[in-house]
Coordinates of C-alpha atoms in Angstrom, one line a residue:
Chain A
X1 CA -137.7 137.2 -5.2
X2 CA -136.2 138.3 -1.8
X3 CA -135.0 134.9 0.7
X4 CA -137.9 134.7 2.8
X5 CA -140.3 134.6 -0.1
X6 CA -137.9 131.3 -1.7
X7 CA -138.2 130.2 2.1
X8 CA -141.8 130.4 2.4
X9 CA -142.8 129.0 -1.1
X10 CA -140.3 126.0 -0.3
X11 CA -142.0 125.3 3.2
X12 CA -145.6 126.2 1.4
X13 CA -145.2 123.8 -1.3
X14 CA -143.3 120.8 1.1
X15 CA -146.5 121.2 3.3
X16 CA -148.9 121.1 0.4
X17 CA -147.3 117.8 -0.9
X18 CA -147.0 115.6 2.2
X19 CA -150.4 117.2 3.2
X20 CA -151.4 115.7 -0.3
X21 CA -149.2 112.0 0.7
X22 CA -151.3 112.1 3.9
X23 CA -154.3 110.9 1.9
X24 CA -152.4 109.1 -0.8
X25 CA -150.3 106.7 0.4
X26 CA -151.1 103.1 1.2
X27 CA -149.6 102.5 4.4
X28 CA -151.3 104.3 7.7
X29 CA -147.5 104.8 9.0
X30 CA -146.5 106.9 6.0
X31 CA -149.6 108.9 6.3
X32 CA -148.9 109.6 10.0
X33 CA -144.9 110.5 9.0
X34 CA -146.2 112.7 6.1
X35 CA -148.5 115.0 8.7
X36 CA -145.8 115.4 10.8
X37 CA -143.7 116.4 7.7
X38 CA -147.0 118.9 7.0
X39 CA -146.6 120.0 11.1
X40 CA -142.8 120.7 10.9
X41 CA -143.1 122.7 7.3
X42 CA -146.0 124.9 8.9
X43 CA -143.9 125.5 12.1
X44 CA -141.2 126.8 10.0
X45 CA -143.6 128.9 8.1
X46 CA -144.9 130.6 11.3
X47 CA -140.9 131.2 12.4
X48 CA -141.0 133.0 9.0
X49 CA -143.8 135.2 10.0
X50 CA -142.3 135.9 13.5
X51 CA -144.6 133.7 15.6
X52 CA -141.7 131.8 17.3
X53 CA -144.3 130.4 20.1
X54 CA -146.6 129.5 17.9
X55 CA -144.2 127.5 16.1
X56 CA -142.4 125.8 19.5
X57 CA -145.8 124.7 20.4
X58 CA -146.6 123.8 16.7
X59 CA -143.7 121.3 17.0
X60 CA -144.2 120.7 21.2
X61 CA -147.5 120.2 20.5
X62 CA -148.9 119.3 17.3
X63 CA -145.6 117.0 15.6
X64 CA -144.4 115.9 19.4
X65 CA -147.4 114.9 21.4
X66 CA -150.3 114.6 19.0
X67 CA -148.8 112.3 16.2
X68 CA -147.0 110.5 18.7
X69 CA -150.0 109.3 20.4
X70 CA -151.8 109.1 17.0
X71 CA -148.7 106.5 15.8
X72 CA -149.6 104.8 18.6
X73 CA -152.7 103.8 18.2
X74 CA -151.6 102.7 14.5
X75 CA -148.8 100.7 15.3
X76 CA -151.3 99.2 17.7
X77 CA -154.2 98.6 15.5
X78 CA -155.1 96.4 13.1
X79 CA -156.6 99.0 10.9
X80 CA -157.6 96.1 8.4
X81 CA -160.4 95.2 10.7
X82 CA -162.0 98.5 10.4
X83 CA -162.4 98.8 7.2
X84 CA -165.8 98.1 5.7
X85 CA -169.1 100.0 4.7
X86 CA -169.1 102.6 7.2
X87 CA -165.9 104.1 6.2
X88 CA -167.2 104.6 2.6
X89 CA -170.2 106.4 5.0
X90 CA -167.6 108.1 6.7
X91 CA -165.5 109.4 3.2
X92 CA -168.5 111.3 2.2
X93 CA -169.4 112.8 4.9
X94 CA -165.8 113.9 5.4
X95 CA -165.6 114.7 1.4
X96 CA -168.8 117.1 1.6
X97 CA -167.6 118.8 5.2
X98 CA -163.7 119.3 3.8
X99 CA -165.3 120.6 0.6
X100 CA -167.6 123.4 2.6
X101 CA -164.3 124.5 4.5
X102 CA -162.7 124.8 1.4
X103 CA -165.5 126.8 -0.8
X104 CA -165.9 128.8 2.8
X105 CA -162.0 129.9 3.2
X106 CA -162.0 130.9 -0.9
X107 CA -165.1 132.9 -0.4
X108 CA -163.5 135.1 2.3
X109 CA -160.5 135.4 0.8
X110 CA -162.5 136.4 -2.3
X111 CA -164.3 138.9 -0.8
X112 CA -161.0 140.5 0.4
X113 CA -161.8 140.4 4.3
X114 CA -158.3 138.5 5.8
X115 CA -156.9 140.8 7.6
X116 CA -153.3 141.6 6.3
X117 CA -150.2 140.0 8.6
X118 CA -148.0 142.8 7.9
X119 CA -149.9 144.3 10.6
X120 CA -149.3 142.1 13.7
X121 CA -145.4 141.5 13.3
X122 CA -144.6 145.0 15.1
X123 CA -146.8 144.4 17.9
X124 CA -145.3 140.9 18.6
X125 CA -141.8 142.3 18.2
X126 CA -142.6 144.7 21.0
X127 CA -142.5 142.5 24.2
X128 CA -141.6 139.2 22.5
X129 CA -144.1 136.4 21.4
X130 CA -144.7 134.9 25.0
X131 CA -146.0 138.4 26.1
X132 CA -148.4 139.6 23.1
X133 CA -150.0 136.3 23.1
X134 CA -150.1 136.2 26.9
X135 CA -152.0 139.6 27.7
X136 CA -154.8 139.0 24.6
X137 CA -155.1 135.2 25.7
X138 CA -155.7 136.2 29.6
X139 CA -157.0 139.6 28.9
X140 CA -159.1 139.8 26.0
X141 CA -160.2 136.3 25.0
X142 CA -160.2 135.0 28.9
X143 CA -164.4 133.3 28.6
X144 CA -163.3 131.8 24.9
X145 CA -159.8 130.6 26.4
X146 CA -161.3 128.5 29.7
X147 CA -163.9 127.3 27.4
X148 CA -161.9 126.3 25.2
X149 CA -160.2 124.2 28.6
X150 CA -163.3 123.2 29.7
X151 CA -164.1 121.6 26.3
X152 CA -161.0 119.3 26.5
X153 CA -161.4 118.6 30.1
X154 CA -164.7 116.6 29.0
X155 CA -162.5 115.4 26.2
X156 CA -160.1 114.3 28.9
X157 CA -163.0 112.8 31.1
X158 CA -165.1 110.8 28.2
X159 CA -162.1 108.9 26.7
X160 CA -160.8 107.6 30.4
X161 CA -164.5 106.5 30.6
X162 CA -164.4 104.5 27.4
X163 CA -161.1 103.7 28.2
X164 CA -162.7 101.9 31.0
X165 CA -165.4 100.2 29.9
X166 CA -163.2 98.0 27.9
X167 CA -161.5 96.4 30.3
Chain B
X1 CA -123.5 140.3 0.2
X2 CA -124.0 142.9 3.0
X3 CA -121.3 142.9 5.3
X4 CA -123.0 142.7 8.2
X5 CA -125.1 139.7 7.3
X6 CA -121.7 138.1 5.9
X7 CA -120.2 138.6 9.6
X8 CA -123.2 137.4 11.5
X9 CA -122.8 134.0 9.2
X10 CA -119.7 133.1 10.1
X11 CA -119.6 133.8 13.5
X12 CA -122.9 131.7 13.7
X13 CA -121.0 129.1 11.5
X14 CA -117.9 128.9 13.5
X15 CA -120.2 128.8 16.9
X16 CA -121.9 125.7 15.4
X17 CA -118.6 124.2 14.4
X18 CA -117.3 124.2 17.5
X19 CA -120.8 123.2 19.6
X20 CA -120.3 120.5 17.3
X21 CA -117.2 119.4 17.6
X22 CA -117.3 119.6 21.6
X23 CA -120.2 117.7 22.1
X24 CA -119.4 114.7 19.7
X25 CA -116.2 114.9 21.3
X26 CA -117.7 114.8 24.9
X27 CA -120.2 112.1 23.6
X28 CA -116.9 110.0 22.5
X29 CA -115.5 110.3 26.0
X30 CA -118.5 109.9 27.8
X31 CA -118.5 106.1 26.2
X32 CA -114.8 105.6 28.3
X33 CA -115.6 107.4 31.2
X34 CA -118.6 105.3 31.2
X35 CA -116.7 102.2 31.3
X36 CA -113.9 103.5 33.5
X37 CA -116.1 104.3 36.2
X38 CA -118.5 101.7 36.1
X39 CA -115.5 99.8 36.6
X40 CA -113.7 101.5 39.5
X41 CA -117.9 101.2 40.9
X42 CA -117.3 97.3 40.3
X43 CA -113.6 97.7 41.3
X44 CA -112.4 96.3 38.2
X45 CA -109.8 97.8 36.4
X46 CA -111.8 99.3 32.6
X47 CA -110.4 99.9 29.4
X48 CA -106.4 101.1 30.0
X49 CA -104.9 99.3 27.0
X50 CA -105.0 101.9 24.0
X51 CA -103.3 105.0 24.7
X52 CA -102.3 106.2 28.7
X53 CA -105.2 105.1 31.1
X54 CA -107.0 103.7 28.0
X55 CA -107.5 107.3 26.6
X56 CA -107.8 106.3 23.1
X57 CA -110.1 103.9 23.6
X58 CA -113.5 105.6 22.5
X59 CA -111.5 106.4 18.9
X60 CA -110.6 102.7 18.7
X61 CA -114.2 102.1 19.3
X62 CA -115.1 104.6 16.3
X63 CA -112.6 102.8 13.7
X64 CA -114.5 99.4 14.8
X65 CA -117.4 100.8 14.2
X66 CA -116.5 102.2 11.1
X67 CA -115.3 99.0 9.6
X68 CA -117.7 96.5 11.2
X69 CA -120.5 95.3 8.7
X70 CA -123.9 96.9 8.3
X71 CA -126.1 94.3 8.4
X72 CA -129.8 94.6 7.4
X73 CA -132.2 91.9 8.2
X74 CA -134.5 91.0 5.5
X75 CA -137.6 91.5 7.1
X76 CA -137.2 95.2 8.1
X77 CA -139.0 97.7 6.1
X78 CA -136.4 99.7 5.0
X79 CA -137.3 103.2 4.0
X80 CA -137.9 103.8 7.9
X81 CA -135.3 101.4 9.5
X82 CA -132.9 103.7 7.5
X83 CA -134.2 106.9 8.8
X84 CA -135.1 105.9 12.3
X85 CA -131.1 106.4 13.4
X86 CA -131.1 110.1 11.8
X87 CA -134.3 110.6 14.0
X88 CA -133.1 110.0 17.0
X89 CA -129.4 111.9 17.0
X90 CA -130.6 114.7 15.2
X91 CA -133.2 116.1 18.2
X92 CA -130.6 115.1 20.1
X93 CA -127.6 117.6 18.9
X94 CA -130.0 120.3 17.9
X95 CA -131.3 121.0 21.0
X96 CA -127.6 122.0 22.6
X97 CA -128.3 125.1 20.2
X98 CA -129.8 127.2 22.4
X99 CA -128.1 126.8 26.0
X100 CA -126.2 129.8 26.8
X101 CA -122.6 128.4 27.2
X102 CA -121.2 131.4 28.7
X103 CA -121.2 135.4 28.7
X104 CA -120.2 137.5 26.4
X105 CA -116.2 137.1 24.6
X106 CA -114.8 140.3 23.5
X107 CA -113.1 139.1 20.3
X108 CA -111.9 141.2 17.3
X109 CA -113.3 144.5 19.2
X110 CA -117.2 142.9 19.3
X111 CA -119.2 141.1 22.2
X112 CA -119.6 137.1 20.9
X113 CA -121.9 135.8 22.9
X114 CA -121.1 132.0 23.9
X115 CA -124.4 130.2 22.7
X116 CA -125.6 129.3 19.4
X117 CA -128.9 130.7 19.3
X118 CA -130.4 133.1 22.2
X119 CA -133.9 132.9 21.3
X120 CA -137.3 133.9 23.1
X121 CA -138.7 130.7 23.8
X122 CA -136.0 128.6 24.5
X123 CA -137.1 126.5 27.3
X124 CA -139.9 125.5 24.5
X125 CA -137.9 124.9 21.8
X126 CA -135.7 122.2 24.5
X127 CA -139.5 120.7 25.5
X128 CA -140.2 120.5 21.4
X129 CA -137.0 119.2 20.6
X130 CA -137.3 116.2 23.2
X131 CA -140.6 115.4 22.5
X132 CA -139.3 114.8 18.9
X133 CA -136.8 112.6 19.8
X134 CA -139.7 109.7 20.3
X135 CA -140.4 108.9 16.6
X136 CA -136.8 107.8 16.7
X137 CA -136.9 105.3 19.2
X138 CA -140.8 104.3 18.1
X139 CA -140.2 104.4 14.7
X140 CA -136.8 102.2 15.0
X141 CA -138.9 99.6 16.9
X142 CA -141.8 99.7 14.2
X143 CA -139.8 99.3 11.4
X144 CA -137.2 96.4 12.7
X145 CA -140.6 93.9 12.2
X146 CA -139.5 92.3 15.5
X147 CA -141.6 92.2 18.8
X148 CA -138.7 92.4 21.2
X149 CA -137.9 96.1 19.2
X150 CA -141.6 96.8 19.2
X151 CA -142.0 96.2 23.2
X152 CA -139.1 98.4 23.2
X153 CA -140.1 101.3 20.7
X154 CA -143.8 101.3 22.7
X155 CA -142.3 101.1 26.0
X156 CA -140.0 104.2 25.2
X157 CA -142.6 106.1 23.9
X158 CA -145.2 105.6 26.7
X159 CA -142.0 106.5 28.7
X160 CA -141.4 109.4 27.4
X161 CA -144.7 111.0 27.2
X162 CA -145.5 110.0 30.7
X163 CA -142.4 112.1 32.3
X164 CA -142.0 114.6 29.6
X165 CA -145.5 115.9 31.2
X166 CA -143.5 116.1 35.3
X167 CA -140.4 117.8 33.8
X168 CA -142.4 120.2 32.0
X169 CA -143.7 121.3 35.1
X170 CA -141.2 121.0 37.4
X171 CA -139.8 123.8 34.6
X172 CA -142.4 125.9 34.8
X173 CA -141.2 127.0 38.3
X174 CA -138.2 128.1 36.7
X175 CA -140.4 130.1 34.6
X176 CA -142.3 131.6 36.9
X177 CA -139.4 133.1 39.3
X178 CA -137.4 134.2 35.9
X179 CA -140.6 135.2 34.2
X180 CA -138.8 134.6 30.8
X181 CA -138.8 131.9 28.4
X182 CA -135.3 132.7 27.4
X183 CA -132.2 130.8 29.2
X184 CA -129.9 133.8 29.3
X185 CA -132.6 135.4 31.5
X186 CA -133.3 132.3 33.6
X187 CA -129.4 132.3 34.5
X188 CA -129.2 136.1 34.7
X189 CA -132.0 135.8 37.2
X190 CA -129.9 133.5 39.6
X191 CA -127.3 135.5 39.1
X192 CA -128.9 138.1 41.2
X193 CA -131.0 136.3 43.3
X194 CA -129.1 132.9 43.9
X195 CA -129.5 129.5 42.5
X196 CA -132.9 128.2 42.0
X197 CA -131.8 124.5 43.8
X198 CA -131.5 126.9 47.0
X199 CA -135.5 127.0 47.2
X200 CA -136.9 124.8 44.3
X201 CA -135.7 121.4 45.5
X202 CA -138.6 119.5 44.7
X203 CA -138.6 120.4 41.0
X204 CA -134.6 119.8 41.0
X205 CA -135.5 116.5 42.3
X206 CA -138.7 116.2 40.1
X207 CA -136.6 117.0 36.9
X208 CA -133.5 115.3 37.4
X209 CA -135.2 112.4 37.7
X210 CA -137.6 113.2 34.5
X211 CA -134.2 113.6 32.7
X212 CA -132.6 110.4 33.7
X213 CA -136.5 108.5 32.1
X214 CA -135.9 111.0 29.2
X215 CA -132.9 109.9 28.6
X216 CA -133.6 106.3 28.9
X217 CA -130.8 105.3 31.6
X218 CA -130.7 103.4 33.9
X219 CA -132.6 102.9 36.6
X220 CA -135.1 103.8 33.4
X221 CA -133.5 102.0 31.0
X222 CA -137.0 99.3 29.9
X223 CA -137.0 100.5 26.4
X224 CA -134.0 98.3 26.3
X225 CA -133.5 96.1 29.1
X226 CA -131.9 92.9 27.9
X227 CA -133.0 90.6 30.5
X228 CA -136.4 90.5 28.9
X229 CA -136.3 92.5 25.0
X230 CA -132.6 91.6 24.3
X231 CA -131.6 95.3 23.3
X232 CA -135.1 96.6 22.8
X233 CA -135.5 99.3 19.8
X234 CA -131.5 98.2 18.4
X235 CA -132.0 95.1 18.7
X236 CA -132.0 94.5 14.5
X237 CA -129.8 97.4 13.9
X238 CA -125.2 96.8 14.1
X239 CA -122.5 99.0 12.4
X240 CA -122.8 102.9 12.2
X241 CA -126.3 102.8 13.1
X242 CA -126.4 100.9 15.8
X243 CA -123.6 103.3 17.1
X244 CA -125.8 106.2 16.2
X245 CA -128.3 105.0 18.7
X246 CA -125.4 104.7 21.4
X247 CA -124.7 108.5 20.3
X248 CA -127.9 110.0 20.0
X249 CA -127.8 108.7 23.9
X250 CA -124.9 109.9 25.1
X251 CA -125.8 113.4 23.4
X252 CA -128.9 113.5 25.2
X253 CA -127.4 113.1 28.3
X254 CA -124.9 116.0 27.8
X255 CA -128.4 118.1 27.0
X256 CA -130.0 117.1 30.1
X257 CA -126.8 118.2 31.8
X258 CA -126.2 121.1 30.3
X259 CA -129.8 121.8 30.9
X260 CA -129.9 120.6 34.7
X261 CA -126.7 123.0 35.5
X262 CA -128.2 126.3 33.4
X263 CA -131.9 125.7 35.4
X264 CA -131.2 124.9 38.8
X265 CA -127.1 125.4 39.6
X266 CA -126.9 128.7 37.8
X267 CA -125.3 128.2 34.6
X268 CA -122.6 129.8 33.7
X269 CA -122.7 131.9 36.9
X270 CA -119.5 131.9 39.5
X271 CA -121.1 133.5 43.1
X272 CA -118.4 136.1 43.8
X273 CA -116.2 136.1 40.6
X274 CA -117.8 139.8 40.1
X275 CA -115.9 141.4 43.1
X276 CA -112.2 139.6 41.8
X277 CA -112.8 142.4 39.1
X278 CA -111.0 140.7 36.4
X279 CA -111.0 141.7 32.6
X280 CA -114.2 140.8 30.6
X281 CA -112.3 137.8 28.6
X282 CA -110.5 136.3 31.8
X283 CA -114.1 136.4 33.6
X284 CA -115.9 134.5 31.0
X285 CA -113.6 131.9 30.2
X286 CA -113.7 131.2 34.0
X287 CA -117.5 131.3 33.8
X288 CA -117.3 128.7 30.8
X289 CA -115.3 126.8 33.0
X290 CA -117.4 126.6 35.8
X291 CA -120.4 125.8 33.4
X292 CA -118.3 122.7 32.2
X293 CA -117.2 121.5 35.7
X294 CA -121.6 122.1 36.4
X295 CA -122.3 119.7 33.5
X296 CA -119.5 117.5 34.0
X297 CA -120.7 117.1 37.6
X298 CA -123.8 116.1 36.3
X299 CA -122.6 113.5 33.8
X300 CA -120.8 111.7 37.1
X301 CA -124.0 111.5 38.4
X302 CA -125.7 110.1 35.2
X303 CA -122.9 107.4 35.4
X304 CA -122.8 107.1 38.9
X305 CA -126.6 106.2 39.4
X306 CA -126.3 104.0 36.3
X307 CA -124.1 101.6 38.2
X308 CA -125.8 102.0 41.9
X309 CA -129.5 101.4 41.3
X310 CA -131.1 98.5 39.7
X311 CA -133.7 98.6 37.1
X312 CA -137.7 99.5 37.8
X313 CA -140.4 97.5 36.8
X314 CA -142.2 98.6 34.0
X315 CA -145.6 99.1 36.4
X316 CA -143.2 100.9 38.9
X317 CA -141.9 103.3 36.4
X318 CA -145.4 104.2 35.3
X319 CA -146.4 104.7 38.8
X320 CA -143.5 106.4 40.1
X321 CA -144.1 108.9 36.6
X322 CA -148.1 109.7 37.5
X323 CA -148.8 109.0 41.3
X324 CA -145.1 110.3 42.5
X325 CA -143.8 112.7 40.2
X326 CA -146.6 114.6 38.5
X327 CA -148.5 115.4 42.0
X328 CA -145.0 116.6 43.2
X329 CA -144.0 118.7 40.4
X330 CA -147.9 120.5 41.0
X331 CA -147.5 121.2 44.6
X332 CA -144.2 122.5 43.8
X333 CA -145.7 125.1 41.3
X334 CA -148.3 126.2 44.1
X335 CA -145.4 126.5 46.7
X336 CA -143.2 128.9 43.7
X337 CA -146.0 130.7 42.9
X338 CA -146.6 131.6 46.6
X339 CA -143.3 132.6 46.6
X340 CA -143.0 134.4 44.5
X341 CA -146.5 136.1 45.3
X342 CA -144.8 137.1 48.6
X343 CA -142.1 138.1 47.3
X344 CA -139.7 136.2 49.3
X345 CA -137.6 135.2 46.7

């Protein structure tokens, strides 16, 4: 086995198992330290691979700004109080959608349609990360890209409105 | 193993010794000059017993620390109150790795390059790393069970995130007159077209400031202001760790030096050192030189505000952060981009 394959299965099989802690341990703090465990192992899996940007904003992103806000919210809530019927509700639903993905990603990967990686590490060694991703962000996927904006601007916009109706 | 590969590990090793070994030692004498100035600031006299003009003092301070007893309150939960010290230096020291230091060294017939790591995105990796450094300070105030370290720990937190978002701006000027990611281009850049301080004022002003919240000084200091949380996130912690805190601090603010003299004052670049025409070794070590007075000049200022300006409100620091700052840094990128646009600069 060449280095970067011992590498990869280390980070692979680090993400797999806090993935896994996420929904096994008791305590909501754990489960938020364990994602950002997940977060940091794929990060270093995607520096691996190449995709340096992908994995500063993996960590800038994802581990930094994400969780952080997320660990706030569970250092700040009693999470005892929502507990009840409606997350049993909830656990189904979410078993039966996480379920679908699942069955979905095997059956493509099945049918042999995932396009190969090999092929995009020469073409993001050309003009560095920043530039590849840059040009088929603003060029080729512009409409998808600002929708994509638009989408978390009304994010952005609903929660200051709940926000607000609290207080 | 390959040659090649062999020499590229050591060099990379001994690089990361000696980052190492300067910055713990700058973070050790940043504790005295600290405590010198503030007193020469106060007009008192400072730490000048142990060693000429006290210059042993921050060593002293280590063997204290050393011997001093860890003690852990019984009502912490542990597994994190542990970890939380590791958090916080670690983001800390690695993010030194990629600040270009200097240029080249010709050494044993090859170029060394004075940095650790000259990678693509290094302005990113400096944002990721510093956005890490909150689970630290959160985490430390979870964990201690103890509302004055909890105020703290949220305090920090909210702090950070709130001004991380203006000096992430106030960067992306820089970024858009270097058009690279990469620090070595960013200095190369001023290098040829002079300092970016000359015509980005606002975002010097914009990120300094971000980096003095960042770095949780005073006049920024809430996460730990002992008038009203006692020490804030440390309050619990004593020994080793609470010293690690006090390090992962002092390390910061050599980053946010290093980092304020390589964006805006031109790192490593001397104006005028090229037409001396002196060898390649000679010119860099004066280049290195200059980058250290840069950063040093910086840590005065650190120090020197520290001991001038009194503490914010909390509300005030919010506002200054959102209804100040983060309008500021925005203009700032409209008046670069024109700029640039024009090609004026």
């Amino acid at each position: 086995m060449s280095a970067s394959a011992v590498i990869f299965y280390v980070l692979a099989s680090i993400a797999v198992l806090s993935a896994a802690m996420v929904i096994w341990s008791r305590y909501p703090v754990h489960s938020a330290l364990y994602l950002v465990t997940t977060f940091l192992s794929v990060a270093g899996i995607y520096v691996l691979f190449e995709a340096e940007f992908v994995a500063a904003v993996q960590v800038l992103v994802y581990a930094g700004g994400i969780m952080v806000l997320f660990l706030f919210v569970i250092l700040l809530v009693n999470l005892k109080d929502t507990l009840g019927p409606r997350v049993r509700l909830h656990a189904t639903f979410s078993s039966l959608i996480g379920t679908a993905v699942v069955g979905l990603i095997l059956y493509v990967y099945s049918q042999g349609r995932v396009p190969g990686s090999p092929g995009a590490a020469p073409m993001l060694r050309e003009g560095g990360n920043l530039q590849a991703i840059g040009t088929s962000l603003y060029r080729e996927y512009l409409l998808p890209f600002e929708i994509a904006s638009v989408l978390l601007l009304v994010a952005m916009i609903g929660t200051i409105i709940l926000a607000r109706q609290k207080t | 193993m390959d040659p090649v590969l062999e020499r590229v590990i050591v060099e990379a090793a001994v690089k990361i010794a000696l980052v190492f070994f300067v910055v713990l030692t700058t973070v050790a004498y940043m504790t005295w000059v600290e405590r010198r100035v503030s007193a020469w600031i106060q007009d008192r006299r400072g730490p000048n017993r142990v060693g000429p003009f006290g210059l042993l003092q921050p060593l002293a301070d280590g063997i204290k620390f050393l011997f001093k007893e860890e003690i852990t309150p019984p009502h912490v939960y542990r597994p994190v109150y542990l970890l939380a010290p590791i958090l916080i230096l670690v983001p800390a020291l690695l993010t030194i790795s990629v600040v270009p230091f200097g240029p080249a060294l010709r050494l044993f017939g090859r170029d060394v390059p004075l940095r650790v790591a000259d990678v693509d995105n290094g302005v990113l990796i400096i944002l990721a790393f510093a956005s890490m450094g909150v689970y630290g300070i959160a985490l430390a105030g979870w964990s201690s069970n103890n509302k004055y370290s909890l105020m703290g720990g949220l305090r920090s937190s909210a702090q950070l995130i709130s001004y991380e978002l203006a000096m992430g701006l106030a960067i992306v000027g820089i970024l858009m007159s270097a058009g690279s990611l990469r620090l070595s281009d960013v200095v190369a850049r001023q290098a040829e077209h002079g300092w970016n301080v000359l015509w980005q004022l606002p975002g010097f002003v914009v990120f300094l400031t971000a980096a003095f919240a960042e770095t949780n000084r005073l006049p920024f200091d809430l996460p730990e202001a002992e008038t009203e949380l006692v020490a804030g996130y440390h309050t619990e912690y004593s020994g080793m760790r609470f010293s690690m805190f006090y390090m992962a601090e002092y390390a910061n603010m050599v980053t946010a030096s290093c980092l304020a003299a390589t964006l805006y004052l031109g790192g490593y670049h001397v104006p005028g050192l090229q037409r001396l025409g002196l060898p390649q070794n000679a010119a860099a070590i004066v280049q290195l030189l200059a980058f250290g007075i840069k950063v040093a000049f910086f840590l005065f200022v650190y120090v020197w505000v520290r001991w001038t300006i009194p503490r914010f409100r909390y509300d005030q620091l919010m506002n200054l952060g959102w209804k100040v700052l983060l309008p500021v840094a925005l203009v700032h990128i409209v008046w670069v981009a024109f700029i640039v646009l024009m090609g004026w600069a």
